[in-house]
CSV table of C-alpha atoms in Angstrom, one decimal:
chain,number,residue,atom,x,y,z
A,1,MET,CA,21.3,86.6,-9.2
A,2,LYS,CA,22.8,89.8,-8.1
A,3,ILE,CA,26.3,90.2,-9.7
A,4,GLY,CA,29.0,92.7,-9.2
A,5,VAL,CA,31.3,93.5,-12.1
A,6,LEU,CA,34.6,95.1,-11.2
A,7,GLY,CA,35.9,97.1,-14.1
A,8,THR,CA,34.4,99.3,-16.9
A,9,GLY,CA,36.5,98.3,-19.9
A,10,MET,CA,35.5,96.1,-22.8
A,11,VAL,CA,35.6,92.9,-20.8
A,12,GLY,CA,33.5,94.3,-17.9
A,13,GLU,CA,31.0,95.7,-20.3
A,14,THR,CA,30.8,92.5,-22.3
A,15,ILE,CA,30.3,90.4,-19.2
A,16,GLY,CA,27.8,92.8,-17.6
A,17,SER,CA,25.7,93.1,-20.8
A,18,LYS,CA,25.5,89.3,-21.2
A,19,LEU,CA,24.5,88.8,-17.6
A,20,ILE,CA,21.8,91.5,-18.0
A,21,GLU,CA,20.5,89.8,-21.1
A,22,LYS,CA,20.3,86.6,-19.1
A,23,GLY,CA,18.1,88.2,-16.5
A,24,HIS,CA,20.6,89.0,-13.7
A,25,GLU,CA,20.9,92.3,-11.8
A,26,VAL,CA,24.4,93.7,-12.4
A,27,LYS,CA,26.2,96.5,-10.6
A,28,MET,CA,29.3,97.8,-12.4
A,29,GLY,CA,32.0,99.0,-10.0
A,30,SER,CA,34.8,101.5,-10.6
A,31,ARG,CA,37.0,103.9,-8.6
A,32,SER,CA,34.2,106.6,-8.8
A,33,ALA,CA,30.5,106.1,-8.2
A,34,THR,CA,29.9,108.5,-11.1
A,35,ASN,CA,32.3,106.9,-13.7
A,36,GLU,CA,31.3,108.1,-17.2
A,37,LYS,CA,31.9,104.7,-18.9
A,38,ALA,CA,29.8,102.9,-16.3
A,39,ALA,CA,27.1,105.5,-16.6
A,40,GLY,CA,27.0,105.0,-20.3
A,41,TRP,CA,26.7,101.3,-19.9
A,42,VAL,CA,23.9,101.7,-17.4
A,43,SER,CA,22.0,104.0,-19.6
A,44,LYS,CA,21.8,101.5,-22.4
A,45,SER,CA,21.4,98.4,-20.3
A,46,GLY,CA,18.0,99.0,-18.6
A,47,SER,CA,16.6,98.8,-15.1
A,48,GLN,CA,18.6,95.7,-14.1
A,49,ALA,CA,21.9,97.7,-14.5
A,50,SER,CA,23.4,100.0,-11.9
A,51,GLN,CA,26.8,101.5,-11.0
A,52,GLY,CA,28.9,102.4,-8.0
A,53,THR,CA,32.3,102.2,-6.5
A,54,PHE,CA,34.3,98.9,-6.4
A,55,LYS,CA,33.1,98.5,-2.8
A,56,ASP,CA,29.4,99.1,-3.8
A,57,ALA,CA,29.6,96.5,-6.5
A,58,ALA,CA,31.3,94.0,-4.2
A,59,SER,CA,28.7,94.6,-1.5
A,60,PHE,CA,25.9,94.1,-4.1
A,61,GLY,CA,27.0,90.9,-5.8
A,62,ASP,CA,26.4,87.3,-4.8
A,63,ILE,CA,29.0,86.6,-7.4
A,64,LEU,CA,31.8,89.0,-8.4
A,65,PHE,CA,33.6,89.2,-11.7
A,66,ASN,CA,37.1,90.6,-11.7
A,67,CYS,CA,37.3,92.4,-15.1
A,68,THR,CA,40.1,94.8,-14.1
A,69,LYS,CA,43.6,94.8,-15.5
A,70,GLY,CA,45.6,92.1,-13.7
A,71,GLU,CA,48.4,94.5,-12.6
A,72,ILE,CA,45.9,96.5,-10.5
A,73,SER,CA,43.5,93.7,-9.4
A,74,VAL,CA,44.8,93.3,-5.9
A,75,GLU,CA,44.7,97.1,-5.4
A,76,VAL,CA,41.1,97.2,-6.6
A,77,LEU,CA,40.0,94.4,-4.3
A,78,LYS,CA,41.7,96.1,-1.4
A,79,SER,CA,39.7,99.3,-2.1
A,80,ALA,CA,36.5,97.1,-2.0
A,81,GLY,CA,37.5,96.0,1.5
A,82,GLU,CA,38.4,92.6,3.0
A,83,GLU,CA,35.2,92.5,5.1
A,84,THR,CA,33.1,93.3,2.0
A,85,LEU,CA,34.6,90.5,0.1
A,86,LYS,CA,34.4,87.9,2.9
A,87,GLY,CA,32.6,84.8,1.8
A,88,LYS,CA,32.0,86.1,-1.7
A,89,VAL,CA,32.7,84.1,-4.9
A,90,LEU,CA,35.1,86.0,-7.2
A,91,VAL,CA,35.4,84.9,-10.9
A,92,ASP,CA,38.9,86.0,-11.7
A,93,LEU,CA,39.3,86.3,-15.5
A,94,ALA,CA,42.2,88.8,-15.5
A,95,ASN,CA,45.8,88.4,-16.6
A,96,ALA,CA,48.7,90.4,-15.2
A,97,LEU,CA,50.6,91.5,-18.2
A,98,ASP,CA,54.0,93.3,-18.3
A,99,PHE,CA,54.4,95.8,-21.1
A,100,SER,CA,57.7,97.2,-19.8
A,101,LYS,CA,59.6,95.7,-22.7
A,102,GLY,CA,57.1,96.5,-25.3
A,103,ARG,CA,54.7,94.2,-27.2
A,104,PRO,CA,53.9,91.4,-27.0
A,105,PRO,CA,53.8,91.7,-23.3
A,106,GLY,CA,55.2,89.2,-20.8
A,107,LEU,CA,53.7,88.0,-17.6
A,108,ILE,CA,54.2,89.7,-14.2
A,109,PHE,CA,53.9,86.4,-12.4
A,110,GLY,CA,56.3,83.6,-13.3
A,111,THR,CA,55.9,79.8,-13.3
A,112,ASN,CA,55.7,79.5,-9.5
A,113,ASP,CA,52.9,82.0,-8.9
A,114,SER,CA,49.9,83.5,-10.5
A,115,LEU,CA,47.4,86.4,-10.2
A,116,GLY,CA,44.7,84.0,-9.1
A,117,GLU,CA,46.8,82.6,-6.3
A,118,THR,CA,47.9,86.1,-5.2
A,119,ILE,CA,44.3,87.2,-4.9
A,120,GLN,CA,43.5,84.1,-2.9
A,121,LYS,CA,46.4,84.6,-0.6
A,122,SER,CA,45.6,88.3,-0.1
A,123,PHE,CA,42.0,87.6,0.7
A,124,PRO,CA,41.8,84.2,2.3
A,125,ASP,CA,38.0,84.4,3.0
A,126,LEU,CA,37.3,85.2,-0.7
A,127,LYS,CA,36.4,82.2,-2.9
A,128,VAL,CA,38.5,82.7,-6.0
A,129,VAL,CA,37.6,80.8,-9.1
A,130,LYS,CA,40.0,81.3,-12.1
A,131,THR,CA,38.3,80.9,-15.5
A,132,LEU,CA,37.7,82.5,-18.9
A,133,ASN,CA,41.2,84.2,-19.0
A,134,THR,CA,42.3,82.2,-22.1
A,135,MET,CA,40.1,83.8,-24.7
A,136,ASN,CA,38.7,87.0,-26.0
A,137,CYS,CA,35.7,88.5,-24.1
A,138,THR,CA,33.2,88.0,-26.9
A,139,ILE,CA,33.9,84.2,-26.7
A,140,MET,CA,33.8,84.2,-22.9
A,141,VAL,CA,30.1,85.0,-23.0
A,142,ASN,CA,29.2,83.1,-26.2
A,143,ALA,CA,31.0,79.7,-26.6
A,144,SER,CA,29.2,79.2,-29.9
A,145,GLY,CA,31.2,82.2,-31.3
A,146,VAL,CA,33.9,79.7,-32.2
A,147,PRO,CA,32.7,76.7,-34.2
A,148,GLY,CA,33.3,73.1,-33.2
A,149,GLU,CA,34.6,71.7,-29.9
A,150,HIS,CA,36.6,74.0,-27.6
A,151,ASP,CA,37.3,74.3,-23.9
A,152,VAL,CA,37.2,76.6,-20.9
A,153,PHE,CA,39.4,75.9,-17.9
A,154,ILE,CA,38.4,76.4,-14.3
A,155,CYS,CA,40.3,76.1,-11.0
A,156,GLY,CA,39.8,77.1,-7.4
A,157,ASN,CA,40.0,75.9,-3.8
A,158,ASP,CA,36.3,75.8,-3.0
A,159,PRO,CA,34.3,73.0,-4.8
A,160,GLU,CA,31.0,74.6,-4.2
A,161,ALA,CA,32.2,77.9,-5.6
A,162,LYS,CA,33.5,76.1,-8.7
A,163,LYS,CA,30.2,74.3,-9.1
A,164,LYS,CA,28.3,77.6,-8.9
A,165,VAL,CA,30.6,79.2,-11.5
A,166,SER,CA,30.5,76.2,-13.8
A,167,ASP,CA,26.7,76.2,-13.7
A,168,LEU,CA,26.7,79.9,-14.7
A,169,LEU,CA,29.2,79.2,-17.5
A,170,ALA,CA,27.0,76.5,-18.9
A,171,LYS,CA,23.6,78.1,-18.5
A,172,ASP,CA,24.4,81.8,-19.3
A,173,PHE,CA,27.5,81.6,-21.5
A,174,SER,CA,26.7,78.3,-23.4
A,175,TRP,CA,29.9,76.4,-22.3
A,176,LYS,CA,29.8,72.6,-22.7
A,177,ASN,CA,33.4,71.7,-22.3
A,178,ILE,CA,34.5,72.9,-18.9
A,179,ILE,CA,37.8,71.4,-17.7
A,180,ASP,CA,38.5,71.5,-13.9
A,181,LEU,CA,42.2,71.9,-13.3
A,182,GLY,CA,41.9,71.5,-9.5
A,183,ASP,CA,42.9,74.0,-6.9
A,184,ILE,CA,43.8,77.7,-7.4
A,185,THR,CA,47.5,76.8,-8.3
A,186,GLY,CA,46.0,75.7,-11.7
A,187,ALA,CA,45.8,79.5,-12.4
A,188,ARG,CA,49.6,79.3,-13.1
A,189,ALA,CA,48.9,77.1,-16.1
A,190,THR,CA,46.0,79.0,-17.6
A,191,GLU,CA,47.8,82.4,-17.1
A,192,MET,CA,50.9,81.0,-18.8
A,193,ILE,CA,48.7,80.3,-21.9
A,194,LEU,CA,48.6,84.0,-22.5
A,195,PRO,CA,51.9,84.3,-24.4
A,196,LEU,CA,50.8,81.6,-26.8
A,197,TRP,CA,47.4,83.3,-27.2
A,198,LEU,CA,49.0,86.6,-28.0
A,199,ARG,CA,51.3,85.0,-30.6
A,200,LEU,CA,48.3,83.4,-32.2
A,201,TYR,CA,46.5,86.7,-32.2
A,202,GLY,CA,49.4,88.2,-34.0
A,203,THR,CA,49.5,85.3,-36.5
A,204,PHE,CA,45.8,85.2,-37.2
A,205,GLY,CA,45.1,88.9,-37.0
A,206,ASN,CA,41.9,88.4,-35.1
A,207,THR,CA,40.7,86.9,-31.8
A,208,ASP,CA,38.1,84.4,-33.2
A,209,PHE,CA,39.8,81.3,-31.8
A,210,ASN,CA,40.1,79.1,-28.7
A,211,PHE,CA,41.8,76.0,-27.4
A,212,HIS,CA,40.6,72.4,-27.4
A,213,ILE,CA,42.2,69.4,-25.7
A,214,THR,CA,41.8,66.1,-27.5
A,215,ARG,CA,42.6,62.8,-25.9
């Protein structure tokens, strides 16, 4: 597939590199078509990798990955353009964190809203699928990085989009336990896991962990 990755940070680079490894074409988007971090990633990733603006990446991709900071995600998507995003599948793995009171950060959205929902409401013709936001990026792309049984959550309004993303998670990122939480309002629940994740990170001193639901 052709995939657009929005964001040049550690998450975007990790996602983009894994997708390249799996044979996809990936265009990394940023504010500038000549972003140095994106250029560095392209130079080491081979002929299947390219870079451009957020709009360029959004135009290129059959599937898009939102790897931007959650507090600027809507702004980034607006810069890509509503018409450009129309009908696209967006994998939203961002979390909107509030660092105004120091660390650990809180959440910008409360219990009655979420970043995933806000993106969907802002771009009604975009097919938003919330997933992968409850773990470190190295685990996102390699489920076997944590031993034993553990889960990834997924939610979104469009069943076909969720199926397409679930297939990618299973085939390219090795996920076996994919739990469907229903429509995009499920993003409230997965985003609210972040405060717990951050506390566990502080307790363990590393990010080599994930969640598993037993029943």
